[in-house]
Short mmCIF file of C-alpha atoms and ligand atoms in Angstrom, two decimals:
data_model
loop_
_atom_site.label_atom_id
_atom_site.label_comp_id
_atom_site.label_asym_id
_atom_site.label_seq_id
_atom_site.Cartn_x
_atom_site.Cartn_y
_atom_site.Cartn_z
CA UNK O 1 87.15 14.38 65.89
CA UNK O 2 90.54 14.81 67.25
CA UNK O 3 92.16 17.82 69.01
CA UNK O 4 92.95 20.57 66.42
CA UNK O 5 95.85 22.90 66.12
CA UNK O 6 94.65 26.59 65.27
CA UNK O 7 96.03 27.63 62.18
CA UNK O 8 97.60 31.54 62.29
CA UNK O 9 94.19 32.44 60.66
CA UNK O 10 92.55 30.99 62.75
CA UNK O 11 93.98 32.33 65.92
CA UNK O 12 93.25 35.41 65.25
CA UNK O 13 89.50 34.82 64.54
CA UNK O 14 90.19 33.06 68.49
CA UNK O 15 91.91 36.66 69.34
CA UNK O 16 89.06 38.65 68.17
CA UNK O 17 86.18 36.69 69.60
CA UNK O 18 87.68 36.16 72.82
CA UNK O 19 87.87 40.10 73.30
CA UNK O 20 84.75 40.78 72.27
CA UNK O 21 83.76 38.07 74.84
CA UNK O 22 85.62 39.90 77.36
CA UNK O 23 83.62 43.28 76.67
CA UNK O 24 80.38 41.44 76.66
CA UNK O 25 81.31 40.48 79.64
CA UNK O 26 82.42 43.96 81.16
CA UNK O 27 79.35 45.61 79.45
CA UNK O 28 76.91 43.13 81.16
CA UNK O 29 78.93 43.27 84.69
CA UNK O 30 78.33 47.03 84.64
CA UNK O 31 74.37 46.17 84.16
CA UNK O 32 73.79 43.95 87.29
CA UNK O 33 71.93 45.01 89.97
CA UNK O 34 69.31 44.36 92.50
CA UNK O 35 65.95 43.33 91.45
CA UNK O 36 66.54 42.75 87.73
CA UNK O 37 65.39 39.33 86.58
CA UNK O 38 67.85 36.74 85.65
CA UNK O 39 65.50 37.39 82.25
CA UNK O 40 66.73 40.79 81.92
CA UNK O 41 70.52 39.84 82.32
CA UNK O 42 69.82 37.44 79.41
CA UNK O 43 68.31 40.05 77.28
CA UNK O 44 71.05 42.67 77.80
CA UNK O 45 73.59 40.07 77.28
CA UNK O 46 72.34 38.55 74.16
CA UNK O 47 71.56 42.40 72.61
CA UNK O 48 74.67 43.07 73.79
CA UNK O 49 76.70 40.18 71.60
CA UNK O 50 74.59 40.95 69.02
CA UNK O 51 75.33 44.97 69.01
CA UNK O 52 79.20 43.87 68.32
CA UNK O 53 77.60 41.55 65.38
CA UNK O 54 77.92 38.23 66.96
CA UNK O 55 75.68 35.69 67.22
CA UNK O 56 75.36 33.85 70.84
CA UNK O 57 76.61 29.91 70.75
CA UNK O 58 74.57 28.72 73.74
CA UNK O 59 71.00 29.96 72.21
CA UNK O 60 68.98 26.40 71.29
CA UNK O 61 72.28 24.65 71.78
CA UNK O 62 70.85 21.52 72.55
CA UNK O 63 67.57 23.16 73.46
CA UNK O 64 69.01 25.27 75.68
CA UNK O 65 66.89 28.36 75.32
CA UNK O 66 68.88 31.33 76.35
CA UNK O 67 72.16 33.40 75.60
CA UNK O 68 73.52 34.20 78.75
CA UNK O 69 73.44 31.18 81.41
CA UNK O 70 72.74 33.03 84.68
CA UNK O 71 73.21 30.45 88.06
CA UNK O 72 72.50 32.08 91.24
CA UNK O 73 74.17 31.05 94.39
CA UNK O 74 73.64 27.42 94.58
CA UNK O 75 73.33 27.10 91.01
CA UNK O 76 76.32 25.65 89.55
CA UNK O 77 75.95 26.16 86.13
CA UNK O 78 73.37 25.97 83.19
CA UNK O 79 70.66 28.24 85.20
CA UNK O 80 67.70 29.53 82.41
CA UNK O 81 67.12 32.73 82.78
CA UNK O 82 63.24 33.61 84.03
CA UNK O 83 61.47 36.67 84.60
CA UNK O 84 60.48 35.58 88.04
CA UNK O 85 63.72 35.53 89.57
CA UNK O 86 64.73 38.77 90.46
CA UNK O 87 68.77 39.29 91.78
CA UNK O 88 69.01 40.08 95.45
CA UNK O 89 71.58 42.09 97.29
CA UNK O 90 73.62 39.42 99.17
CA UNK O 91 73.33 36.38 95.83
CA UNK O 92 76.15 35.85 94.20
CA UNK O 93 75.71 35.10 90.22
CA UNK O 94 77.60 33.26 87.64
CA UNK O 95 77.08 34.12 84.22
CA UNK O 96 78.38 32.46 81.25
CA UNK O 97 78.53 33.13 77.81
CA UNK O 98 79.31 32.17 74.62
CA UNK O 99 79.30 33.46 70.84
CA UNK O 100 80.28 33.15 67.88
CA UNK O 101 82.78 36.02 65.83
CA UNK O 102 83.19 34.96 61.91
CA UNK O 103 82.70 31.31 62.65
CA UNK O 104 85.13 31.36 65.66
CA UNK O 105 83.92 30.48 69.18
CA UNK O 106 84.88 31.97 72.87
CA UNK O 107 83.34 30.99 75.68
CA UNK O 108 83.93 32.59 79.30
CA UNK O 109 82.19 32.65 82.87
CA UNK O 110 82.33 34.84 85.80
CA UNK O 111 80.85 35.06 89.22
CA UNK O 112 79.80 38.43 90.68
CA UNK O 113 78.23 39.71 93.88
CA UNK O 114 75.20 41.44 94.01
CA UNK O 115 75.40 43.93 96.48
CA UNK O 116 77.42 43.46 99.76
CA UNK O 117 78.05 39.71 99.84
CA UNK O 118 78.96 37.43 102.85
CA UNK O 119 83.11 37.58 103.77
CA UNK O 120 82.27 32.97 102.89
CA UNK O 121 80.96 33.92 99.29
CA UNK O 122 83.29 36.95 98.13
CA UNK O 123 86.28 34.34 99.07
CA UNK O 124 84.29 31.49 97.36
CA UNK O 125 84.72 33.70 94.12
CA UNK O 126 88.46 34.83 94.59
CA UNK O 127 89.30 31.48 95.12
CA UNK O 128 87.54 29.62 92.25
CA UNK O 129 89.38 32.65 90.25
CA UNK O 130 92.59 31.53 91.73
CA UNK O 131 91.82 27.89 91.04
CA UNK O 132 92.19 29.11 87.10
CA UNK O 133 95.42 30.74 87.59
CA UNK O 134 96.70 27.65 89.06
CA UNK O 135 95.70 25.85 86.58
CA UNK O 136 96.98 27.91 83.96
CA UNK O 137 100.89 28.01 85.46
CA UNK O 138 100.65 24.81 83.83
CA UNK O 139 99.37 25.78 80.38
CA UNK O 140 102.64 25.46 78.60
CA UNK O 141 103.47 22.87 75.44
CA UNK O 142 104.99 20.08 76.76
CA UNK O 143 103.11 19.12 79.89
CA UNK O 144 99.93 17.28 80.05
CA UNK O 145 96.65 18.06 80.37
CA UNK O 146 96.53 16.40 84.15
CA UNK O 147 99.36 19.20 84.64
CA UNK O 148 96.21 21.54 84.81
CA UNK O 149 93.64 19.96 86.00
CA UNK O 150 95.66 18.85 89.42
CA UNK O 151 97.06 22.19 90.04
CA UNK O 152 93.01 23.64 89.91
CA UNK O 153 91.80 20.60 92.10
CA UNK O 154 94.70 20.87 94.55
CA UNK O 155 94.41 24.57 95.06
CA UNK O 156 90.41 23.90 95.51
CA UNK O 157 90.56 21.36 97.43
CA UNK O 158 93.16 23.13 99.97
CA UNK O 159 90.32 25.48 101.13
CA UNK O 160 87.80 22.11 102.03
CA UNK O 161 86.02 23.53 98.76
CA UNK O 162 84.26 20.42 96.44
CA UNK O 163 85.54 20.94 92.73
CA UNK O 164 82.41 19.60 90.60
CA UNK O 165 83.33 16.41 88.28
CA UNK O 166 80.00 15.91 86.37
CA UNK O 167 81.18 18.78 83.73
CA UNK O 168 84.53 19.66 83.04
CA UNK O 169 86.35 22.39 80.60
CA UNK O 170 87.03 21.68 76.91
CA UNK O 171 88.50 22.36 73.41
CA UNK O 172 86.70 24.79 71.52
CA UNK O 173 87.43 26.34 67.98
CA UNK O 174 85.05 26.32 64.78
CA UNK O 175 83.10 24.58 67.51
CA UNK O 176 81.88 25.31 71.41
CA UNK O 177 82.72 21.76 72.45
CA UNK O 178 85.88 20.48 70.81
CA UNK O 179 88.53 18.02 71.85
CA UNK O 180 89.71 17.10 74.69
CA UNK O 181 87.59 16.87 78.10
CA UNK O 182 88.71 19.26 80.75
CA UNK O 183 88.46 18.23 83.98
CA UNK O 184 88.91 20.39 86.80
CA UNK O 185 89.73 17.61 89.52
CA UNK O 186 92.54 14.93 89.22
CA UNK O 187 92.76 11.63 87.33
CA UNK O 188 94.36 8.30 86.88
CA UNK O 189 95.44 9.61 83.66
CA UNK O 190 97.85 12.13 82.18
CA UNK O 191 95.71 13.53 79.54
CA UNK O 192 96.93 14.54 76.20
CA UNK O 193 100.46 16.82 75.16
CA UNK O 194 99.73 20.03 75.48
CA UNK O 195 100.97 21.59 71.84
CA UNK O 196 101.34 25.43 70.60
CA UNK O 197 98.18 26.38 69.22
CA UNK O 198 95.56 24.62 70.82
CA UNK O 199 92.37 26.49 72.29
CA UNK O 200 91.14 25.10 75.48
CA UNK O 201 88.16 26.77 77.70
CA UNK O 202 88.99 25.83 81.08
CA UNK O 203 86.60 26.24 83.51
CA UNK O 204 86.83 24.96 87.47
CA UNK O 205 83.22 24.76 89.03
CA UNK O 206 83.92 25.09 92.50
CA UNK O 207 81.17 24.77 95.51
CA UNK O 208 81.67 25.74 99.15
CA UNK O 209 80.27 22.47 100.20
CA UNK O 210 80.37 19.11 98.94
CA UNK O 211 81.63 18.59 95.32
CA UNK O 212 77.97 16.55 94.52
CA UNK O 213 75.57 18.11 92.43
CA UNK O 214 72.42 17.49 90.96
CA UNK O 215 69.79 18.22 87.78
CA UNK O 216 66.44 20.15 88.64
CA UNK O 217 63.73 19.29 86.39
CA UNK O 218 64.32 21.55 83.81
CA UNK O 219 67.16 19.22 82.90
CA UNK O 220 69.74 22.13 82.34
CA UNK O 221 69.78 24.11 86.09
CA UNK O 222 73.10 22.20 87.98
CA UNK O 223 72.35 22.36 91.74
CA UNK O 224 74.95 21.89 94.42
CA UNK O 225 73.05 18.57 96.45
CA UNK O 226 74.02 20.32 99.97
CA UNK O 227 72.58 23.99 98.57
CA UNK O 228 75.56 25.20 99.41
CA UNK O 229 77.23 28.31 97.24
CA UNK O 230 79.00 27.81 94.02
CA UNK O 231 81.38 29.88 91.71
CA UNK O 232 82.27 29.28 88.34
CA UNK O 233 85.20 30.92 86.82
CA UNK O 234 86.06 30.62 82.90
CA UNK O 235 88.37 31.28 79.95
CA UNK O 236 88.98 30.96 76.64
CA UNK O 237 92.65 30.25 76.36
CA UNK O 238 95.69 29.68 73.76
CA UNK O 239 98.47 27.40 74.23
CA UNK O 240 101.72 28.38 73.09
CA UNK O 241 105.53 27.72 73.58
CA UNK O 242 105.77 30.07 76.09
CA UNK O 243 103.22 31.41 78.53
CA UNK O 244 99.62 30.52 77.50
CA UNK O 245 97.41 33.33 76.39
CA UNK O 246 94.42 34.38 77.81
CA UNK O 247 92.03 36.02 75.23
CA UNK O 248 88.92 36.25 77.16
CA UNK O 249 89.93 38.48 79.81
CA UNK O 250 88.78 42.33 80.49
CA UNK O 251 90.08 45.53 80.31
CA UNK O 252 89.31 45.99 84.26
CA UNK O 253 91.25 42.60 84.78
CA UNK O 254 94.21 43.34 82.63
CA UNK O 255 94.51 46.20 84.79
CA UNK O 256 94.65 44.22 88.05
CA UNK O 257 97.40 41.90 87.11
N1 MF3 Y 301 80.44 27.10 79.23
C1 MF3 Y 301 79.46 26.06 79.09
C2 MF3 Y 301 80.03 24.90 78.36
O1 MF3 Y 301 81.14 24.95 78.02
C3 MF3 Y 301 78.19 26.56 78.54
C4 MF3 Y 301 77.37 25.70 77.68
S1 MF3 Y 301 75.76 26.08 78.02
C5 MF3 Y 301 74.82 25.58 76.77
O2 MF3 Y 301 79.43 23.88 78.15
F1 MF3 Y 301 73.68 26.11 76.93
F2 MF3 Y 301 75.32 25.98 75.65
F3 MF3 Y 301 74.77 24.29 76.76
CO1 CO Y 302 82.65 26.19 78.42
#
């Protein structure tokens, strides 16, 4: 399969799953705190895309067996949610999520603090925020994928931060994982035109430490090797002729740009 232009149909069905995304997202933000089980923030989240009549896209998505991935502090990405872990003031926590509105897809991550969190970690999280807005200055048709991915890595990489190269961001439409590969670091190549009406998720993984990472045994969990922290920061985005839109973002963030 190629990369696929969004018919006007279509982007709205992008439109209207990305905001609900964006209030699952709020809703479940507003539900954190210390001593729930990364269980519980699964549960919430999944009854909470289901109470806006979605259906969650991760749930047995390859086997994986939850709606909501919750990773907690060196946890990059992928962490299954267990009723043994309990959130502790001080963690920080990425969640990411993913359903599906009338046959549409969004997909969008966010790292939060439980707590008071260390001056290192709250950065951590601006910063792999940032690394996404940097990215996206370069969003426009016209330019090349590489356009984005450099302007994450370079940003990143300016703070000594490792941005993580095993997974990468990527087209997503009627599907979670469409055309092309994302990556969040730079290349030898240029990567595809950028064209009005492509929907990209683009999503840097950044860790304090070293950019290596490693599988636990559950074959999902991604670990930073070094244990160090690590943030994850994702959108669901529309390219256009002008600036690119963002359609996963929340209320409380629209009001802080
Ligand atoms: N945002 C992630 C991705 O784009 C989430 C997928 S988790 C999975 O791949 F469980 F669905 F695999
Ligand atoms: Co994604």
């Amino acid at each position: 399969m190629s990369v696929t232009i969004k018919s006007a149909r279509e982007i709205e069905l992008m439109k209207a799953a990305g905001e609900i995304l964006a209030k699952v997202h709020q809703n479940l933000e507003e539900e954190l705190r210390e001593g729930m089980s990364t269980w519980e923030v699964d549960r919430i989240g999944e009854e909470i895309i289901r109470s806006y009549g979605c259906v969650p896209s991760f749930k047995n998505y390859q086997g994986y067996p939850a709606s909501v991935c919750v990773s907690v502090n060196d946890e990059v990405v992928h962490g299954i949610p267990n009723k043994k872990h309990r959130l502790q003031e001080g963690d920080i926590v990425s969640l990411d999520i993913g359903l599906i509105y009338k046959g549409y897809h969004s997909d969008a991550a966010r790292t939060h603090g439980i707590g008071t969190i260390s001056e290192n970690a709250s950065r951590l999280i601006q910063r792999t925020r940032q690394s996404f807005f940097e990215g996206i200055k370069n969003a426009k048709s016209g330019n090349h994928l590489s356009d984005i991915s450099n302007a994450i890595a370079s940003y990143a990489e300016s703070f000594g931060y490792g941005v993580v190269r095993e997974l990468v961001g990527h087209g997503i439409g009627a599907n979670l994982h469409e055309e092309p590969e994302i990556p969040n670091f730079k290349t030898r190549r240029r990567g595809i035109k950028l064209r009005s009406g492509m929907t990209l998720a683009i999503e840097p993984m950044i860790n304090e430490g070293r950019l290596d990472v490693e599988w636990l045994d559950d074959d999902w969990t991604v670990v930073t090797q070094d244990g160090s922290l690590s943030a994850h920061y994702e959108n669901t985005v529309l390219i256009t002729d002008g600036e690119p839109e963002i359609l996963t973002l929340t209320e409380k963030e629209k009001s802080m740009m």
